[in-house]
């Protein structure tokens, strides 16, 4: 008769010798709702050696984007983010900052201690602000949390247009950078 | 009471991170886990007989007086087992791999 098994998961997978049988599945994953393990029952059968399970988290991370990176700063509307892994691969749907500068990352893990890192990446700003497109991370000890992200206003730059045939002769007009 | 160290070998592999059950007179007296270093500490009565169960294998033993070595149980390969791989993903972020955790499989008929 089969006995209970514990299978350690590392980077999304774990391997064990398991008797063919029907099992009730439970999980111990810090930061996640362990009752959400899916499927909750698993039949291990001859010839099938790979099984995919999912688990869900219930935390909410608010990414607040302003020009100075403070809670009271001028909000940046239209900045886009994804949840990511440490390598920068993106997951889920794109989220965008609203008129308050908030983008909501739902269903992320949290735990009082040992919470897993939540990786995220900014892919765009609103077109008028600078942004850091590298992978960032945070962790949450409570079910809701807000992080402040800075998107500084674009730096003022000067463009000088002169006549190609008359050195230093200034030209009046308009140029477009596309 | 005497503290002993239990180690289990199945199919020439030292077992780690697996549940173990100790019975006395056919009654379960202790459920635990062999740790990640491959041993389980059990406190029993010198001279008493116990049975361990692990991964479908069982063996009886007596805690010997004065015997201070590890209690090593060497089982034969289990029939009808599959070396399975469990993949664990975040339900709301498709293909996001859960970095660490433990999945327990409990046989339906002993729940």
PDB file of C-alpha atoms in Angstrom:
ATOM      1  CA  UNK A   1       0.000   0.000   0.000  1.00  0.00           C
ATOM      2  CA  UNK A   2       1.340   3.402  -0.940  1.00  0.00           C
ATOM      3  CA  UNK A   3       2.417   5.747   1.822  1.00  0.00           C
ATOM      4  CA  UNK A   4       2.423   9.525   1.890  1.00  0.00           C
ATOM      5  CA  UNK A   5       5.147  11.237  -0.098  1.00  0.00           C
ATOM      6  CA  UNK A   6       6.673  14.656   0.269  1.00  0.00           C
ATOM      7  CA  UNK A   7       8.188  16.087  -2.870  1.00  0.00           C
ATOM      8  CA  UNK A   8      10.434  19.096  -2.584  1.00  0.00           C
ATOM      9  CA  UNK A   9       9.869  21.690  -5.278  1.00  0.00           C
ATOM     10  CA  UNK A  10      12.824  23.726  -6.447  1.00  0.00           C
ATOM     11  CA  UNK A  11      12.548  26.167  -9.329  1.00  0.00           C
ATOM     12  CA  UNK A  12       9.173  24.783 -10.261  1.00  0.00           C
ATOM     13  CA  UNK A  13       9.804  21.065 -10.168  1.00  0.00           C
ATOM     14  CA  UNK A  14      10.517  18.094  -7.965  1.00  0.00           C
ATOM     15  CA  UNK A  15      11.106  14.409  -8.632  1.00  0.00           C
ATOM     16  CA  UNK A  16      10.383  11.354  -6.530  1.00  0.00           C
ATOM     17  CA  UNK A  17       9.769   7.631  -6.820  1.00  0.00           C
ATOM     18  CA  UNK A  18       6.050   7.213  -6.278  1.00  0.00           C
ATOM     19  CA  UNK A  19       3.844   4.151  -6.272  1.00  0.00           C
ATOM     20  CA  UNK A  20       1.012   4.021  -8.764  1.00  0.00           C
ATOM     21  CA  UNK A  21      -2.025   5.069  -6.769  1.00  0.00           C
ATOM     22  CA  UNK A  22      -4.649   7.729  -6.219  1.00  0.00           C
ATOM     23  CA  UNK A  23      -3.492  10.576  -3.998  1.00  0.00           C
ATOM     24  CA  UNK A  24      -4.867  13.596  -2.237  1.00  0.00           C
ATOM     25  CA  UNK A  25      -2.529  16.507  -2.888  1.00  0.00           C
ATOM     26  CA  UNK A  26      -1.594  19.102  -0.288  1.00  0.00           C
ATOM     27  CA  UNK A  27       1.013  21.823  -0.499  1.00  0.00           C
ATOM     28  CA  UNK A  28       3.346  23.799   1.697  1.00  0.00           C
ATOM     29  CA  UNK A  29       4.437  26.808  -0.305  1.00  0.00           C
ATOM     30  CA  UNK A  30       5.317  29.913   1.651  1.00  0.00           C
ATOM     31  CA  UNK A  31       3.467  32.969   0.425  1.00  0.00           C
ATOM     32  CA  UNK A  32       0.762  31.077  -1.427  1.00  0.00           C
ATOM     33  CA  UNK A  33      -2.722  29.884  -0.509  1.00  0.00           C
ATOM     34  CA  UNK A  34      -1.981  26.219   0.057  1.00  0.00           C
ATOM     35  CA  UNK A  35      -5.650  25.292  -0.217  1.00  0.00           C
ATOM     36  CA  UNK A  36      -5.594  26.422  -3.836  1.00  0.00           C
ATOM     37  CA  UNK A  37      -3.402  23.562  -5.008  1.00  0.00           C
ATOM     38  CA  UNK A  38      -4.824  22.226  -8.238  1.00  0.00           C
ATOM     39  CA  UNK A  39      -5.538  19.422  -8.828  1.00  0.00           C
ATOM     40  CA  UNK A  40      -6.418  18.458  -5.272  1.00  0.00           C
ATOM     41  CA  UNK A  41      -6.398  14.789  -6.262  1.00  0.00           C
ATOM     42  CA  UNK A  42      -3.847  13.097  -8.449  1.00  0.00           C
ATOM     43  CA  UNK A  43      -3.745   9.651  -9.971  1.00  0.00           C
ATOM     44  CA  UNK A  44      -0.222   8.406 -10.558  1.00  0.00           C
ATOM     45  CA  UNK A  45      -0.346   5.854 -13.333  1.00  0.00           C
ATOM     46  CA  UNK A  46       2.105   3.659 -15.144  1.00  0.00           C
ATOM     47  CA  UNK A  47       3.721   5.390 -18.100  1.00  0.00           C
ATOM     48  CA  UNK A  48       2.903   8.939 -17.036  1.00  0.00           C
ATOM     49  CA  UNK A  49       5.802  10.464 -15.187  1.00  0.00           C
ATOM     50  CA  UNK A  50       5.187  14.197 -15.413  1.00  0.00           C
ATOM     51  CA  UNK A  51       2.383  16.018 -13.626  1.00  0.00           C
ATOM     52  CA  UNK A  52       1.659  19.754 -13.717  1.00  0.00           C
ATOM     53  CA  UNK A  53       0.066  21.429 -10.696  1.00  0.00           C
ATOM     54  CA  UNK A  54      -0.781  25.023  -9.978  1.00  0.00           C
ATOM     55  CA  UNK A  55      -1.142  27.100  -6.845  1.00  0.00           C
ATOM     56  CA  UNK A  56      -2.429  30.637  -6.341  1.00  0.00           C
ATOM     57  CA  UNK A  57      -1.502  33.619  -4.196  1.00  0.00           C
ATOM     58  CA  UNK A  58      -3.819  36.358  -2.959  1.00  0.00           C
ATOM     59  CA  UNK A  59      -1.615  39.371  -2.307  1.00  0.00           C
ATOM     60  CA  UNK A  60      -1.920  42.717  -4.065  1.00  0.00           C
ATOM     61  CA  UNK A  61       1.085  44.817  -4.943  1.00  0.00           C
ATOM     62  CA  UNK A  62       0.511  48.417  -5.989  1.00  0.00           C
ATOM     63  CA  UNK A  63       3.253  49.948  -8.086  1.00  0.00           C
ATOM     64  CA  UNK A  64       3.033  53.711  -7.684  1.00  0.00           C
ATOM     65  CA  UNK A  65       4.905  55.695 -10.309  1.00  0.00           C
ATOM     66  CA  UNK A  66       5.747  59.360  -9.830  1.00  0.00           C
ATOM     67  CA  UNK A  67       8.258  61.829 -11.180  1.00  0.00           C
ATOM     68  CA  UNK A  68      10.233  61.840  -7.927  1.00  0.00           C
ATOM     69  CA  UNK A  69       9.505  58.348  -6.611  1.00  0.00           C
ATOM     70  CA  UNK A  70       7.612  59.524  -3.534  1.00  0.00           C
ATOM     71  CA  UNK A  71       4.062  58.940  -2.377  1.00  0.00           C
ATOM     72  CA  UNK A  72       3.220  62.604  -2.917  1.00  0.00           C
ATOM     73  CA  UNK A  73       5.003  63.042  -6.214  1.00  0.00           C
ATOM     74  CA  UNK A  74       3.453  63.912  -9.554  1.00  0.00           C
ATOM     75  CA  UNK A  75       1.902  60.701 -10.899  1.00  0.00           C
ATOM     76  CA  UNK A  76       3.028  59.246 -14.195  1.00  0.00           C
ATOM     77  CA  UNK A  77       0.073  57.867 -16.167  1.00  0.00           C
ATOM     78  CA  UNK A  78       0.486  55.069 -18.674  1.00  0.00           C
ATOM     79  CA  UNK A  79       3.633  53.392 -17.345  1.00  0.00           C
ATOM     80  CA  UNK A  80       3.551  49.678 -18.152  1.00  0.00           C
ATOM     81  CA  UNK A  81       4.765  46.755 -16.076  1.00  0.00           C
ATOM     82  CA  UNK A  82       4.798  42.973 -16.095  1.00  0.00           C
ATOM     83  CA  UNK A  83       5.407  40.402 -13.448  1.00  0.00           C
ATOM     84  CA  UNK A  84       8.694  38.719 -14.272  1.00  0.00           C
ATOM     85  CA  UNK A  85      11.176  36.145 -13.088  1.00  0.00           C
ATOM     86  CA  UNK A  86      14.737  36.886 -12.077  1.00  0.00           C
ATOM     87  CA  UNK A  87      15.849  36.540 -15.680  1.00  0.00           C
ATOM     88  CA  UNK A  88      13.369  39.080 -16.979  1.00  0.00           C
ATOM     89  CA  UNK A  89      10.937  36.666 -18.611  1.00  0.00           C
ATOM     90  CA  UNK A  90       7.458  38.159 -18.303  1.00  0.00           C
ATOM     91  CA  UNK A  91       4.260  36.475 -17.097  1.00  0.00           C
ATOM     92  CA  UNK A  92       0.594  37.363 -17.066  1.00  0.00           C
ATOM     93  CA  UNK A  93      -0.989  40.487 -18.430  1.00  0.00           C
ATOM     94  CA  UNK A  94       0.554  43.907 -18.790  1.00  0.00           C
ATOM     95  CA  UNK A  95      -0.525  46.382 -16.115  1.00  0.00           C
ATOM     96  CA  UNK A  96      -0.651  50.147 -16.631  1.00  0.00           C
ATOM     97  CA  UNK A  97      -0.589  53.051 -14.198  1.00  0.00           C
ATOM     98  CA  UNK A  98      -3.872  54.931 -13.841  1.00  0.00           C
ATOM     99  CA  UNK A  99      -4.488  58.646 -13.263  1.00  0.00           C
ATOM    100  CA  UNK A 100      -3.109  58.296  -9.742  1.00  0.00           C
ATOM    101  CA  UNK A 101       0.028  56.623 -11.022  1.00  0.00           C
ATOM    102  CA  UNK A 102      -0.992  53.224  -9.674  1.00  0.00           C
ATOM    103  CA  UNK A 103      -0.622  49.877 -11.426  1.00  0.00           C
ATOM    104  CA  UNK A 104      -2.006  46.846  -9.614  1.00  0.00           C
ATOM    105  CA  UNK A 105      -0.212  43.505  -9.603  1.00  0.00           C
ATOM    106  CA  UNK A 106      -2.766  41.021  -8.279  1.00  0.00           C
ATOM    107  CA  UNK A 107      -2.414  37.476  -6.952  1.00  0.00           C
ATOM    108  CA  UNK A 108       1.146  37.812  -5.747  1.00  0.00           C
ATOM    109  CA  UNK A 109       2.618  35.926  -2.768  1.00  0.00           C
ATOM    110  CA  UNK A 110       3.048  37.309   0.733  1.00  0.00           C
ATOM    111  CA  UNK A 111       4.069  35.862   4.099  1.00  0.00           C
ATOM    112  CA  UNK A 112       4.975  37.183   7.511  1.00  0.00           C
ATOM    113  CA  UNK A 113       8.385  35.583   7.126  1.00  0.00           C
ATOM    114  CA  UNK A 114      10.214  33.948   4.284  1.00  0.00           C
ATOM    115  CA  UNK A 115       8.029  35.498   1.599  1.00  0.00           C
ATOM    116  CA  UNK A 116       9.266  34.759  -1.912  1.00  0.00           C
ATOM    117  CA  UNK A 117      10.588  37.583  -4.026  1.00  0.00           C
ATOM    118  CA  UNK A 118       8.205  39.188  -6.485  1.00  0.00           C
ATOM    119  CA  UNK A 119       9.989  40.211  -9.657  1.00  0.00           C
ATOM    120  CA  UNK A 120       8.633  42.892 -11.943  1.00  0.00           C
ATOM    121  CA  UNK A 121       9.830  44.866 -14.894  1.00  0.00           C
ATOM    122  CA  UNK A 122       8.821  48.176 -16.431  1.00  0.00           C
ATOM    123  CA  UNK A 123       8.537  48.047 -20.204  1.00  0.00           C
ATOM    124  CA  UNK A 124       7.290  51.557 -21.002  1.00  0.00           C
ATOM    125  CA  UNK A 125       6.617  54.938 -19.467  1.00  0.00           C
ATOM    126  CA  UNK A 126       4.243  57.550 -20.843  1.00  0.00           C
ATOM    127  CA  UNK A 127       6.601  58.800 -23.534  1.00  0.00           C
ATOM    128  CA  UNK A 128       7.662  61.877 -21.590  1.00  0.00           C
ATOM    129  CA  UNK A 129       9.524  60.214 -18.728  1.00  0.00           C
ATOM    130  CA  UNK A 130      12.655  58.145 -18.216  1.00  0.00           C
ATOM    131  CA  UNK A 131      12.354  54.665 -16.716  1.00  0.00           C
ATOM    132  CA  UNK A 132      14.597  51.836 -15.541  1.00  0.00           C
ATOM    133  CA  UNK A 133      13.875  48.755 -17.610  1.00  0.00           C
ATOM    134  CA  UNK A 134      15.875  46.303 -15.511  1.00  0.00           C
ATOM    135  CA  UNK A 135      14.272  43.570 -13.406  1.00  0.00           C
ATOM    136  CA  UNK A 136      13.397  44.684  -9.890  1.00  0.00           C
ATOM    137  CA  UNK A 137      12.090  42.710  -6.953  1.00  0.00           C
ATOM    138  CA  UNK A 138      10.322  43.144  -3.677  1.00  0.00           C
ATOM    139  CA  UNK A 139       8.642  40.934  -1.081  1.00  0.00           C
ATOM    140  CA  UNK A 140       5.466  41.351   0.911  1.00  0.00           C
ATOM    141  CA  UNK A 141       4.845  40.560   4.564  1.00  0.00           C
ATOM    142  CA  UNK A 142       1.181  41.582   4.363  1.00  0.00           C
ATOM    143  CA  UNK A 143      -1.537  41.004   1.812  1.00  0.00           C
ATOM    144  CA  UNK A 144      -1.256  44.504   0.378  1.00  0.00           C
ATOM    145  CA  UNK A 145       1.760  46.650  -0.216  1.00  0.00           C
ATOM    146  CA  UNK A 146       2.789  49.677  -2.257  1.00  0.00           C
ATOM    147  CA  UNK A 147       6.161  50.384  -3.759  1.00  0.00           C
ATOM    148  CA  UNK A 148       7.278  53.733  -5.087  1.00  0.00           C
ATOM    149  CA  UNK A 149       8.869  53.900  -8.535  1.00  0.00           C
ATOM    150  CA  UNK A 150      10.518  56.959 -10.023  1.00  0.00           C
ATOM    151  CA  UNK A 151      10.086  57.991 -13.658  1.00  0.00           C
ATOM    152  CA  UNK A 152      11.887  61.288 -14.036  1.00  0.00           C
ATOM    153  CA  UNK A 153      10.766  63.832 -16.584  1.00  0.00           C
ATOM    154  CA  UNK A 154      12.695  63.703 -19.832  1.00  0.00           C
ATOM    155  CA  UNK A 155      15.864  65.768 -19.739  1.00  0.00           C
ATOM    156  CA  UNK A 156      15.749  69.123 -21.574  1.00  0.00           C
ATOM    157  CA  UNK A 157      17.943  68.941 -24.668  1.00  0.00           C
ATOM    158  CA  UNK A 158      18.822  71.561 -27.280  1.00  0.00           C
ATOM    159  CA  UNK A 159      18.932  70.913 -31.047  1.00  0.00           C
ATOM    160  CA  UNK A 160      20.661  73.379 -33.351  1.00  0.00           C
ATOM    161  CA  UNK A 161      19.919  73.351 -37.091  1.00  0.00           C
ATOM    162  CA  UNK A 162      22.192  75.240 -39.448  1.00  0.00           C
ATOM    163  CA  UNK A 163      22.361  75.724 -43.199  1.00  0.00           C
ATOM    164  CA  UNK A 164      24.473  72.961 -44.741  1.00  0.00           C
ATOM    165  CA  UNK A 165      26.073  75.378 -47.193  1.00  0.00           C
ATOM    166  CA  UNK A 166      26.541  78.375 -44.929  1.00  0.00           C
ATOM    167  CA  UNK A 167      28.313  77.373 -41.802  1.00  0.00           C
ATOM    168  CA  UNK A 168      26.627  78.433 -38.553  1.00  0.00           C
ATOM    169  CA  UNK A 169      23.709  80.099 -40.334  1.00  0.00           C
ATOM    170  CA  UNK A 170      20.746  79.330 -38.041  1.00  0.00           C
ATOM    171  CA  UNK A 171      17.571  77.886 -39.549  1.00  0.00           C
ATOM    172  CA  UNK A 172      14.109  78.589 -38.198  1.00  0.00           C
ATOM    173  CA  UNK A 173      11.606  75.734 -38.433  1.00  0.00           C
ATOM    174  CA  UNK A 174      10.583  72.515 -36.761  1.00  0.00           C
ATOM    175  CA  UNK A 175      12.120  69.034 -36.582  1.00  0.00           C
ATOM    176  CA  UNK A 176      10.424  65.810 -35.605  1.00  0.00           C
ATOM    177  CA  UNK A 177      12.009  62.853 -33.799  1.00  0.00           C
ATOM    178  CA  UNK A 178      10.060  59.680 -34.508  1.00  0.00           C
TER     179      UNK A 178
ATOM    180  CA  UNK B   1      13.655   6.154  26.846  1.00  0.00           C
ATOM    181  CA  UNK B   2      16.511   5.873  24.432  1.00  0.00           C
ATOM    182  CA  UNK B   3      17.212   8.038  21.406  1.00  0.00           C
ATOM    183  CA  UNK B   4      18.180   6.250  18.230  1.00  0.00           C
ATOM    184  CA  UNK B   5      18.987   7.391  14.696  1.00  0.00           C
ATOM    185  CA  UNK B   6      17.059   5.710  11.894  1.00  0.00           C
ATOM    186  CA  UNK B   7      18.305   5.689   8.312  1.00  0.00           C
ATOM    187  CA  UNK B   8      16.553   4.021   5.377  1.00  0.00           C
ATOM    188  CA  UNK B   9      18.023   2.836   2.104  1.00  0.00           C
ATOM    189  CA  UNK B  10      15.733   1.874  -0.753  1.00  0.00           C
ATOM    190  CA  UNK B  11      17.102   0.682  -4.039  1.00  0.00           C
ATOM    191  CA  UNK B  12      20.611   1.648  -2.879  1.00  0.00           C
ATOM    192  CA  UNK B  13      19.531   5.232  -2.243  1.00  0.00           C
ATOM    193  CA  UNK B  14      19.568   6.911   1.153  1.00  0.00           C
ATOM    194  CA  UNK B  15      16.074   8.264   1.670  1.00  0.00           C
ATOM    195  CA  UNK B  16      15.676  11.947   2.527  1.00  0.00           C
ATOM    196  CA  UNK B  17      12.681  14.229   3.048  1.00  0.00           C
ATOM    197  CA  UNK B  18      10.130  11.439   3.216  1.00  0.00           C
ATOM    198  CA  UNK B  19       7.441  10.618   5.767  1.00  0.00           C
ATOM    199  CA  UNK B  20       8.075   7.800   8.189  1.00  0.00           C
ATOM    200  CA  UNK B  21       5.671   6.051  10.532  1.00  0.00           C
ATOM    201  CA  UNK B  22       6.603   4.228  13.726  1.00  0.00           C
ATOM    202  CA  UNK B  23       4.251   1.564  15.087  1.00  0.00           C
ATOM    203  CA  UNK B  24       4.216  -0.359  18.313  1.00  0.00           C
ATOM    204  CA  UNK B  25       1.921  -3.329  18.746  1.00  0.00           C
ATOM    205  CA  UNK B  26       0.460  -2.457  15.354  1.00  0.00           C
ATOM    206  CA  UNK B  27      -0.583   0.999  16.583  1.00  0.00           C
ATOM    207  CA  UNK B  28       0.846   4.149  15.057  1.00  0.00           C
ATOM    208  CA  UNK B  29       2.730   5.983  17.788  1.00  0.00           C
ATOM    209  CA  UNK B  30       4.619   8.516  15.727  1.00  0.00           C
ATOM    210  CA  UNK B  31       4.527  10.138  12.299  1.00  0.00           C
ATOM    211  CA  UNK B  32       7.471  12.157  11.137  1.00  0.00           C
ATOM    212  CA  UNK B  33       9.831  12.961   8.329  1.00  0.00           C
ATOM    213  CA  UNK B  34      13.289  11.751   7.565  1.00  0.00           C
ATOM    214  CA  UNK B  35      15.252  14.972   7.274  1.00  0.00           C
ATOM    215  CA  UNK B  36      17.204  16.258   4.318  1.00  0.00           C
ATOM    216  CA  UNK B  37      20.349  14.651   5.695  1.00  0.00           C
ATOM    217  CA  UNK B  38      18.767  11.233   5.606  1.00  0.00           C
ATOM    218  CA  UNK B  39      18.058  10.416   9.209  1.00  0.00           C
ATOM    219  CA  UNK B  40      15.213  10.427  11.689  1.00  0.00           C
ATOM    220  CA  UNK B  41      15.615  10.604  15.451  1.00  0.00           C
ATOM    221  CA  UNK B  42      13.276   8.363  17.413  1.00  0.00           C
ATOM    222  CA  UNK B  43      12.935   7.994  21.160  1.00  0.00           C
ATOM    223  CA  UNK B  44      11.857   4.537  22.225  1.00  0.00           C
ATOM    224  CA  UNK B  45      12.073   2.084  25.064  1.00  0.00           C
ATOM    225  CA  UNK B  46      15.123  -0.118  25.327  1.00  0.00           C
ATOM    226  CA  UNK B  47      14.180  -3.702  24.652  1.00  0.00           C
ATOM    227  CA  UNK B  48      10.858  -2.817  23.058  1.00  0.00           C
ATOM    228  CA  UNK B  49       9.874  -3.856  19.533  1.00  0.00           C
ATOM    229  CA  UNK B  50       8.749  -1.346  16.906  1.00  0.00           C
ATOM    230  CA  UNK B  51       7.889  -1.310  13.246  1.00  0.00           C
ATOM    231  CA  UNK B  52       8.810   1.402  10.780  1.00  0.00           C
ATOM    232  CA  UNK B  53       6.915   2.132   7.609  1.00  0.00           C
ATOM    233  CA  UNK B  54       8.412   4.191   4.809  1.00  0.00           C
ATOM    234  CA  UNK B  55       7.383   4.515   1.166  1.00  0.00           C
ATOM    235  CA  UNK B  56       5.452   1.255   1.262  1.00  0.00           C
ATOM    236  CA  UNK B  57       8.182  -0.681   3.021  1.00  0.00           C
ATOM    237  CA  UNK B  58       8.091  -1.889   6.602  1.00  0.00           C
ATOM    238  CA  UNK B  59      10.483  -3.530   8.995  1.00  0.00           C
ATOM    239  CA  UNK B  60      10.390  -4.483  12.655  1.00  0.00           C
ATOM    240  CA  UNK B  61      13.233  -3.863  15.059  1.00  0.00           C
ATOM    241  CA  UNK B  62      14.119  -3.896  18.703  1.00  0.00           C
ATOM    242  CA  UNK B  63      15.962  -1.112  20.455  1.00  0.00           C
ATOM    243  CA  UNK B  64      18.950  -2.922  21.817  1.00  0.00           C
ATOM    244  CA  UNK B  65      20.406  -2.062  25.175  1.00  0.00           C
ATOM    245  CA  UNK B  66      23.806  -0.461  24.896  1.00  0.00           C
ATOM    246  CA  UNK B  67      23.718  -0.403  21.094  1.00  0.00           C
ATOM    247  CA  UNK B  68      24.764   3.056  20.001  1.00  0.00           C
ATOM    248  CA  UNK B  69      25.065   2.743  16.237  1.00  0.00           C
ATOM    249  CA  UNK B  70      22.586   4.030  13.694  1.00  0.00           C
ATOM    250  CA  UNK B  71      19.647   1.786  12.832  1.00  0.00           C
ATOM    251  CA  UNK B  72      19.912   1.336   9.083  1.00  0.00           C
ATOM    252  CA  UNK B  73      17.127  -0.344   7.122  1.00  0.00           C
ATOM    253  CA  UNK B  74      18.010  -1.558   3.659  1.00  0.00           C
ATOM    254  CA  UNK B  75      14.964  -2.301   1.551  1.00  0.00           C
ATOM    255  CA  UNK B  76      14.700  -3.937  -1.818  1.00  0.00           C
ATOM    256  CA  UNK B  77      13.493  -1.939  -4.807  1.00  0.00           C
ATOM    257  CA  UNK B  78       9.779  -1.203  -4.748  1.00  0.00           C
ATOM    258  CA  UNK B  79       7.628  -2.682  -7.449  1.00  0.00           C
ATOM    259  CA  UNK B  80       5.259  -0.552  -9.502  1.00  0.00           C
ATOM    260  CA  UNK B  81       6.849   2.768  -8.751  1.00  0.00           C
ATOM    261  CA  UNK B  82       7.308   5.570 -11.205  1.00  0.00           C
ATOM    262  CA  UNK B  83       9.950   8.213 -10.936  1.00  0.00           C
ATOM    263  CA  UNK B  84       7.640  11.134 -11.434  1.00  0.00           C
ATOM    264  CA  UNK B  85       8.296  14.821 -11.802  1.00  0.00           C
ATOM    265  CA  UNK B  86       5.882  17.364 -10.393  1.00  0.00           C
ATOM    266  CA  UNK B  87       5.834  20.772 -12.056  1.00  0.00           C
ATOM    267  CA  UNK B  88       4.374  23.529  -9.921  1.00  0.00           C
ATOM    268  CA  UNK B  89       3.216  26.768 -11.513  1.00  0.00           C
ATOM    269  CA  UNK B  90       1.483  29.946 -10.360  1.00  0.00           C
ATOM    270  CA  UNK B  91      -2.176  29.626 -11.240  1.00  0.00           C
ATOM    271  CA  UNK B  92      -2.528  33.298 -12.146  1.00  0.00           C
ATOM    272  CA  UNK B  93       0.736  33.732 -14.032  1.00  0.00           C
ATOM    273  CA  UNK B  94       0.856  30.985 -16.594  1.00  0.00           C
ATOM    274  CA  UNK B  95       4.168  29.112 -16.688  1.00  0.00           C
ATOM    275  CA  UNK B  96       5.585  31.047 -13.716  1.00  0.00           C
ATOM    276  CA  UNK B  97       7.507  28.389 -11.798  1.00  0.00           C
ATOM    277  CA  UNK B  98       7.135  28.295  -8.032  1.00  0.00           C
ATOM    278  CA  UNK B  99      10.654  28.683  -6.705  1.00  0.00           C
ATOM    279  CA  UNK B 100      10.373  26.486  -3.640  1.00  0.00           C
ATOM    280  CA  UNK B 101       7.829  24.479  -1.708  1.00  0.00           C
ATOM    281  CA  UNK B 102       6.730  20.982  -0.822  1.00  0.00           C
ATOM    282  CA  UNK B 103       3.997  18.882  -2.394  1.00  0.00           C
ATOM    283  CA  UNK B 104       2.521  16.079  -0.319  1.00  0.00           C
ATOM    284  CA  UNK B 105       0.795  13.101  -1.877  1.00  0.00           C
ATOM    285  CA  UNK B 106      -1.537  11.253   0.489  1.00  0.00           C
ATOM    286  CA  UNK B 107      -2.952   7.933  -0.695  1.00  0.00           C
ATOM    287  CA  UNK B 108      -6.709   8.384  -1.011  1.00  0.00           C
ATOM    288  CA  UNK B 109      -7.554   5.214   0.858  1.00  0.00           C
ATOM    289  CA  UNK B 110      -5.851   6.234   4.100  1.00  0.00           C
ATOM    290  CA  UNK B 111      -7.397   9.683   4.310  1.00  0.00           C
TER     291      UNK B 111
END
